[in-house]
Short mmCIF file of C-alpha atoms in Angstrom, two decimals:
data_model
loop_
_atom_site.label_atom_id
_atom_site.label_comp_id
_atom_site.label_asym_id
_atom_site.label_seq_id
_atom_site.Cartn_x
_atom_site.Cartn_y
_atom_site.Cartn_z
CA MET A 1 176.10 53.48 -58.88
CA THR A 2 175.29 52.76 -62.49
CA PHE A 3 178.29 50.52 -64.22
CA GLN A 4 178.93 50.31 -68.13
CA ILE A 5 178.21 46.62 -68.83
CA VAL A 6 182.15 46.47 -69.73
CA ILE A 7 182.66 46.76 -66.29
CA PHE A 8 180.21 44.24 -65.39
CA ALA A 9 181.72 41.85 -67.53
CA VAL A 10 185.25 42.28 -65.82
CA ILE A 11 184.00 42.38 -62.47
CA ALA A 12 181.63 39.22 -63.19
CA ALA A 13 184.73 37.30 -64.57
CA VAL A 14 186.50 38.00 -61.19
CA LEU A 15 183.81 36.95 -59.37
CA LEU A 16 182.94 33.86 -61.41
CA PHE A 17 186.64 32.51 -61.41
CA GLN A 18 186.68 33.15 -57.55
CA LEU A 19 183.56 31.30 -57.12
CA TYR A 20 183.93 28.42 -59.41
CA ASN A 21 187.53 27.97 -61.09
CA VAL A 22 189.56 28.20 -57.82
CA LEU A 23 187.08 25.43 -56.42
CA GLY A 24 189.15 22.23 -56.16
CA LYS A 25 191.81 23.12 -54.25
CA LYS A 26 192.09 20.71 -51.41
CA VAL A 27 192.86 22.02 -48.37
CA GLY A 28 193.64 20.30 -44.74
CA ARG A 29 190.21 20.92 -42.96
CA GLN A 30 187.22 19.39 -45.26
CA PRO A 31 183.44 20.07 -44.91
CA GLU A 32 183.06 16.53 -43.56
CA ASP A 33 185.70 16.69 -41.02
CA ASN A 34 183.57 18.92 -38.84
CA PRO A 35 179.65 18.95 -40.23
CA LYS A 36 177.07 21.17 -39.16
CA PRO A 37 173.33 20.87 -38.85
CA ALA A 38 171.47 22.10 -41.37
CA PRO A 39 170.75 26.12 -41.24
CA VAL A 40 167.27 27.85 -40.24
CA SER A 41 167.83 31.50 -41.66
CA VAL A 42 169.60 33.69 -43.91
CA ILE A 43 171.73 35.69 -41.36
CA PRO A 44 168.90 37.09 -38.85
CA ASN A 45 169.78 39.52 -35.74
CA GLY A 46 166.43 37.30 -34.86
CA ALA A 47 166.51 35.50 -31.40
CA GLN A 48 166.51 31.84 -32.50
CA GLU A 49 168.78 29.77 -30.43
CA ALA A 50 171.70 28.27 -32.20
CA PRO A 51 174.05 25.38 -31.36
CA ARG A 52 177.38 26.45 -29.36
CA GLY A 53 180.56 27.07 -31.42
CA PRO A 54 184.00 26.56 -31.60
CA VAL A 55 185.95 28.71 -28.99
CA LEU A 56 187.40 31.92 -30.15
CA ASP A 57 191.22 33.04 -29.93
CA PRO A 58 191.28 36.33 -27.91
CA ALA A 59 191.38 38.79 -30.84
CA MET A 60 188.42 37.54 -32.37
CA THR A 61 186.67 37.81 -28.94
CA ALA A 62 187.76 41.39 -28.93
CA ALA A 63 186.61 42.13 -32.19
CA ILE A 64 183.18 40.53 -31.65
CA ALA A 65 182.57 42.29 -28.33
CA GLY A 66 183.29 45.43 -30.41
CA LEU A 67 180.62 44.48 -33.11
CA LYS A 68 178.24 43.86 -29.98
CA ALA A 69 178.71 47.17 -28.68
CA ARG A 70 177.60 48.56 -31.34
CA ASP A 71 174.77 46.07 -32.45
CA PRO A 72 173.97 43.89 -29.19
CA ASN A 73 171.87 41.48 -31.15
CA PHE A 74 174.78 39.96 -32.79
CA ASP A 75 175.71 36.50 -32.12
CA PRO A 76 178.33 34.72 -33.81
CA ASN A 77 176.68 31.41 -34.11
CA ARG A 78 173.51 32.80 -35.20
CA PHE A 79 175.14 34.38 -37.91
CA LEU A 80 177.35 31.52 -38.86
CA ASP A 81 173.90 29.39 -38.96
CA GLY A 82 172.60 32.28 -41.40
CA ALA A 83 175.70 32.31 -43.62
CA ARG A 84 175.46 28.89 -44.54
CA GLN A 85 172.22 29.08 -45.76
CA ALA A 86 173.19 32.00 -47.63
CA TYR A 87 175.90 30.38 -49.19
CA GLU A 88 174.09 27.55 -50.27
CA THR A 89 171.15 29.94 -51.66
CA ILE A 90 173.45 32.04 -53.35
CA VAL A 91 175.74 29.50 -54.96
CA THR A 92 172.78 27.38 -56.20
CA ALA A 93 170.54 30.38 -57.39
CA TYR A 94 173.69 31.86 -59.47
CA ALA A 95 173.85 28.56 -61.33
CA ARG A 96 169.94 28.60 -61.92
CA GLY A 97 170.05 32.32 -62.88
CA ASP A 98 167.81 33.14 -60.32
CA ARG A 99 167.92 36.90 -60.09
CA GLU A 100 164.99 37.23 -57.67
CA ALA A 101 166.66 34.86 -54.91
CA LEU A 102 169.86 36.59 -55.16
CA ARG A 103 169.01 40.23 -55.38
CA PRO A 104 168.00 40.76 -51.39
CA LEU A 105 171.58 38.82 -50.32
CA LEU A 106 174.06 40.63 -52.41
CA THR A 107 175.22 44.49 -52.33
CA GLU A 108 174.65 46.42 -55.52
CA LYS A 109 177.85 45.77 -56.85
CA VAL A 110 177.86 42.15 -56.35
CA MET A 111 174.37 41.90 -57.65
CA GLY A 112 175.44 44.00 -61.07
CA SER A 113 178.40 41.28 -61.15
CA PHE A 114 176.57 38.39 -61.09
CA ASP A 115 173.70 39.89 -63.40
CA ALA A 116 176.33 39.78 -66.28
CA GLY A 117 177.28 36.62 -65.86
CA ILE A 118 173.64 35.02 -65.69
CA ALA A 119 173.24 37.15 -69.05
CA ALA A 120 176.57 35.65 -70.38
CA ARG A 121 175.53 32.39 -69.76
CA GLU A 122 172.12 32.73 -70.89
CA THR A 123 173.49 34.23 -74.06
CA ARG A 124 175.62 31.11 -74.95
CA GLY A 125 172.48 29.14 -74.27
CA GLU A 126 173.86 26.74 -71.06
CA ALA A 127 172.23 25.41 -68.37
CA GLU A 128 173.96 24.89 -64.92
CA VAL A 129 172.96 22.95 -61.94
CA VAL A 130 174.79 23.14 -58.42
CA GLU A 131 174.60 21.07 -55.79
CA LEU A 132 176.47 21.10 -52.51
CA ARG A 133 177.21 17.47 -51.20
CA HIS A 134 177.68 18.45 -47.58
CA PRO A 135 176.44 21.38 -45.56
CA PRO A 136 179.43 23.74 -46.09
CA ARG A 137 181.64 24.39 -42.80
CA ALA A 138 181.99 27.95 -42.13
CA ASP A 139 184.58 29.80 -39.52
CA LEU A 140 184.28 33.45 -38.48
CA GLU A 141 187.57 35.02 -39.56
CA LEU A 142 186.84 38.70 -38.94
CA ALA A 143 184.35 40.91 -37.12
CA THR A 144 184.22 44.59 -37.91
CA VAL A 145 182.41 48.03 -37.54
CA GLU A 146 183.81 51.13 -39.66
CA GLY A 147 181.38 53.89 -39.02
CA ASP A 148 177.98 52.81 -39.68
CA ARG A 149 178.75 49.60 -41.35
CA ALA A 150 179.53 46.35 -39.95
CA GLN A 151 181.54 43.94 -41.63
CA ALA A 152 182.21 39.81 -41.47
CA LYS A 153 184.42 37.62 -43.30
CA VAL A 154 183.64 33.74 -43.02
CA ARG A 155 186.20 30.94 -44.39
CA PHE A 156 183.86 28.39 -46.33
CA LEU A 157 184.88 25.07 -47.26
CA ALA A 158 182.48 22.96 -49.18
CA GLU A 159 182.03 20.07 -51.93
CA VAL A 160 180.24 21.22 -54.97
CA ARG A 161 178.95 18.90 -58.14
CA SER A 162 178.20 21.43 -60.92
CA THR A 163 176.52 20.03 -64.06
CA VAL A 164 176.73 22.26 -67.34
CA THR A 165 174.80 21.45 -70.39
CA PRO A 166 176.05 23.40 -73.33
CA ALA A 167 173.34 24.49 -76.01
CA GLY A 168 172.66 21.19 -77.97
CA GLY A 169 175.65 19.39 -76.13
CA GLU A 170 175.70 17.07 -73.47
CA ALA A 171 175.86 17.48 -69.76
CA VAL A 172 179.11 17.66 -68.11
CA THR A 173 179.58 17.37 -64.29
CA ASP A 174 182.56 18.20 -62.16
CA GLU A 175 183.05 18.07 -58.72
CA ARG A 176 185.30 20.14 -57.11
CA ARG A 177 185.93 21.17 -53.38
CA THR A 178 185.91 24.89 -52.17
CA ALA A 179 188.09 26.91 -50.08
CA GLU A 180 186.79 30.80 -50.34
CA VAL A 181 186.71 33.88 -47.88
CA TRP A 182 183.17 35.68 -48.30
CA THR A 183 182.72 39.17 -46.99
CA PHE A 184 179.08 40.05 -45.70
CA GLU A 185 178.15 43.63 -44.69
CA ARG A 186 175.35 45.39 -43.15
CA ARG A 187 174.80 49.47 -42.12
CA LEU A 188 173.80 49.63 -38.70
CA GLY A 189 170.44 51.12 -37.66
CA ALA A 190 168.90 50.02 -40.93
CA SER A 191 165.47 48.94 -41.33
CA ASP A 192 166.90 45.53 -42.78
CA PRO A 193 168.55 43.33 -40.23
CA ASN A 194 170.07 40.98 -42.81
CA TRP A 195 173.47 41.02 -43.84
CA ALA A 196 174.41 41.00 -47.57
CA LEU A 197 177.99 39.36 -49.87
CA ALA A 198 179.98 42.28 -50.70
CA ARG A 199 182.89 40.53 -51.79
CA VAL A 200 184.38 36.92 -52.59
CA GLU A 201 188.08 35.82 -52.53
CA PRO A 202 189.75 32.40 -52.55
CA ALA A 203 190.94 31.00 -48.90
CA THR A 204 194.49 30.27 -48.43
CA ALA A 205 195.31 26.52 -47.56
#
């Protein structure tokens, strides 16, 4: 779908607020409370073995079973490993303005929003570098199938260090804690097995 640039700007403002201005919120669980090993792939459906994950409640177990009935290759532990890497890649690539790295990881709508945000930053002449202090904590909160579309929500907790250098100015560094829910989706039966980021929301404490 083609959007007018003003719509891009509005959506971008909302997403950027969620990605960055919501950051800094302290929540009960912190990333270092349950550190994870470095992720190994971007949300694959491949056969690489992943470490055993936390015990899931009955509702989530039933939801995963429903998704696996439509997509037998879905494994929540492998999915979360890939989701962590996707999170880090998306956050750092957006800061760099790396559109090519972002494109395969985002839905068309989200890519349009991110592209508008990058363009606005380029117009201002700003440069930004983002680092994750620890591997993000990722918890699967929802796994559903609607028609031929699979959807999964992941709650991320992370510590982010952001350094912004304005045009002709001095760099300013800010360290924040993030608490967000990212929604990933993929079309069942598609040739591309990877998931794409479809939505970002602030997480509740």
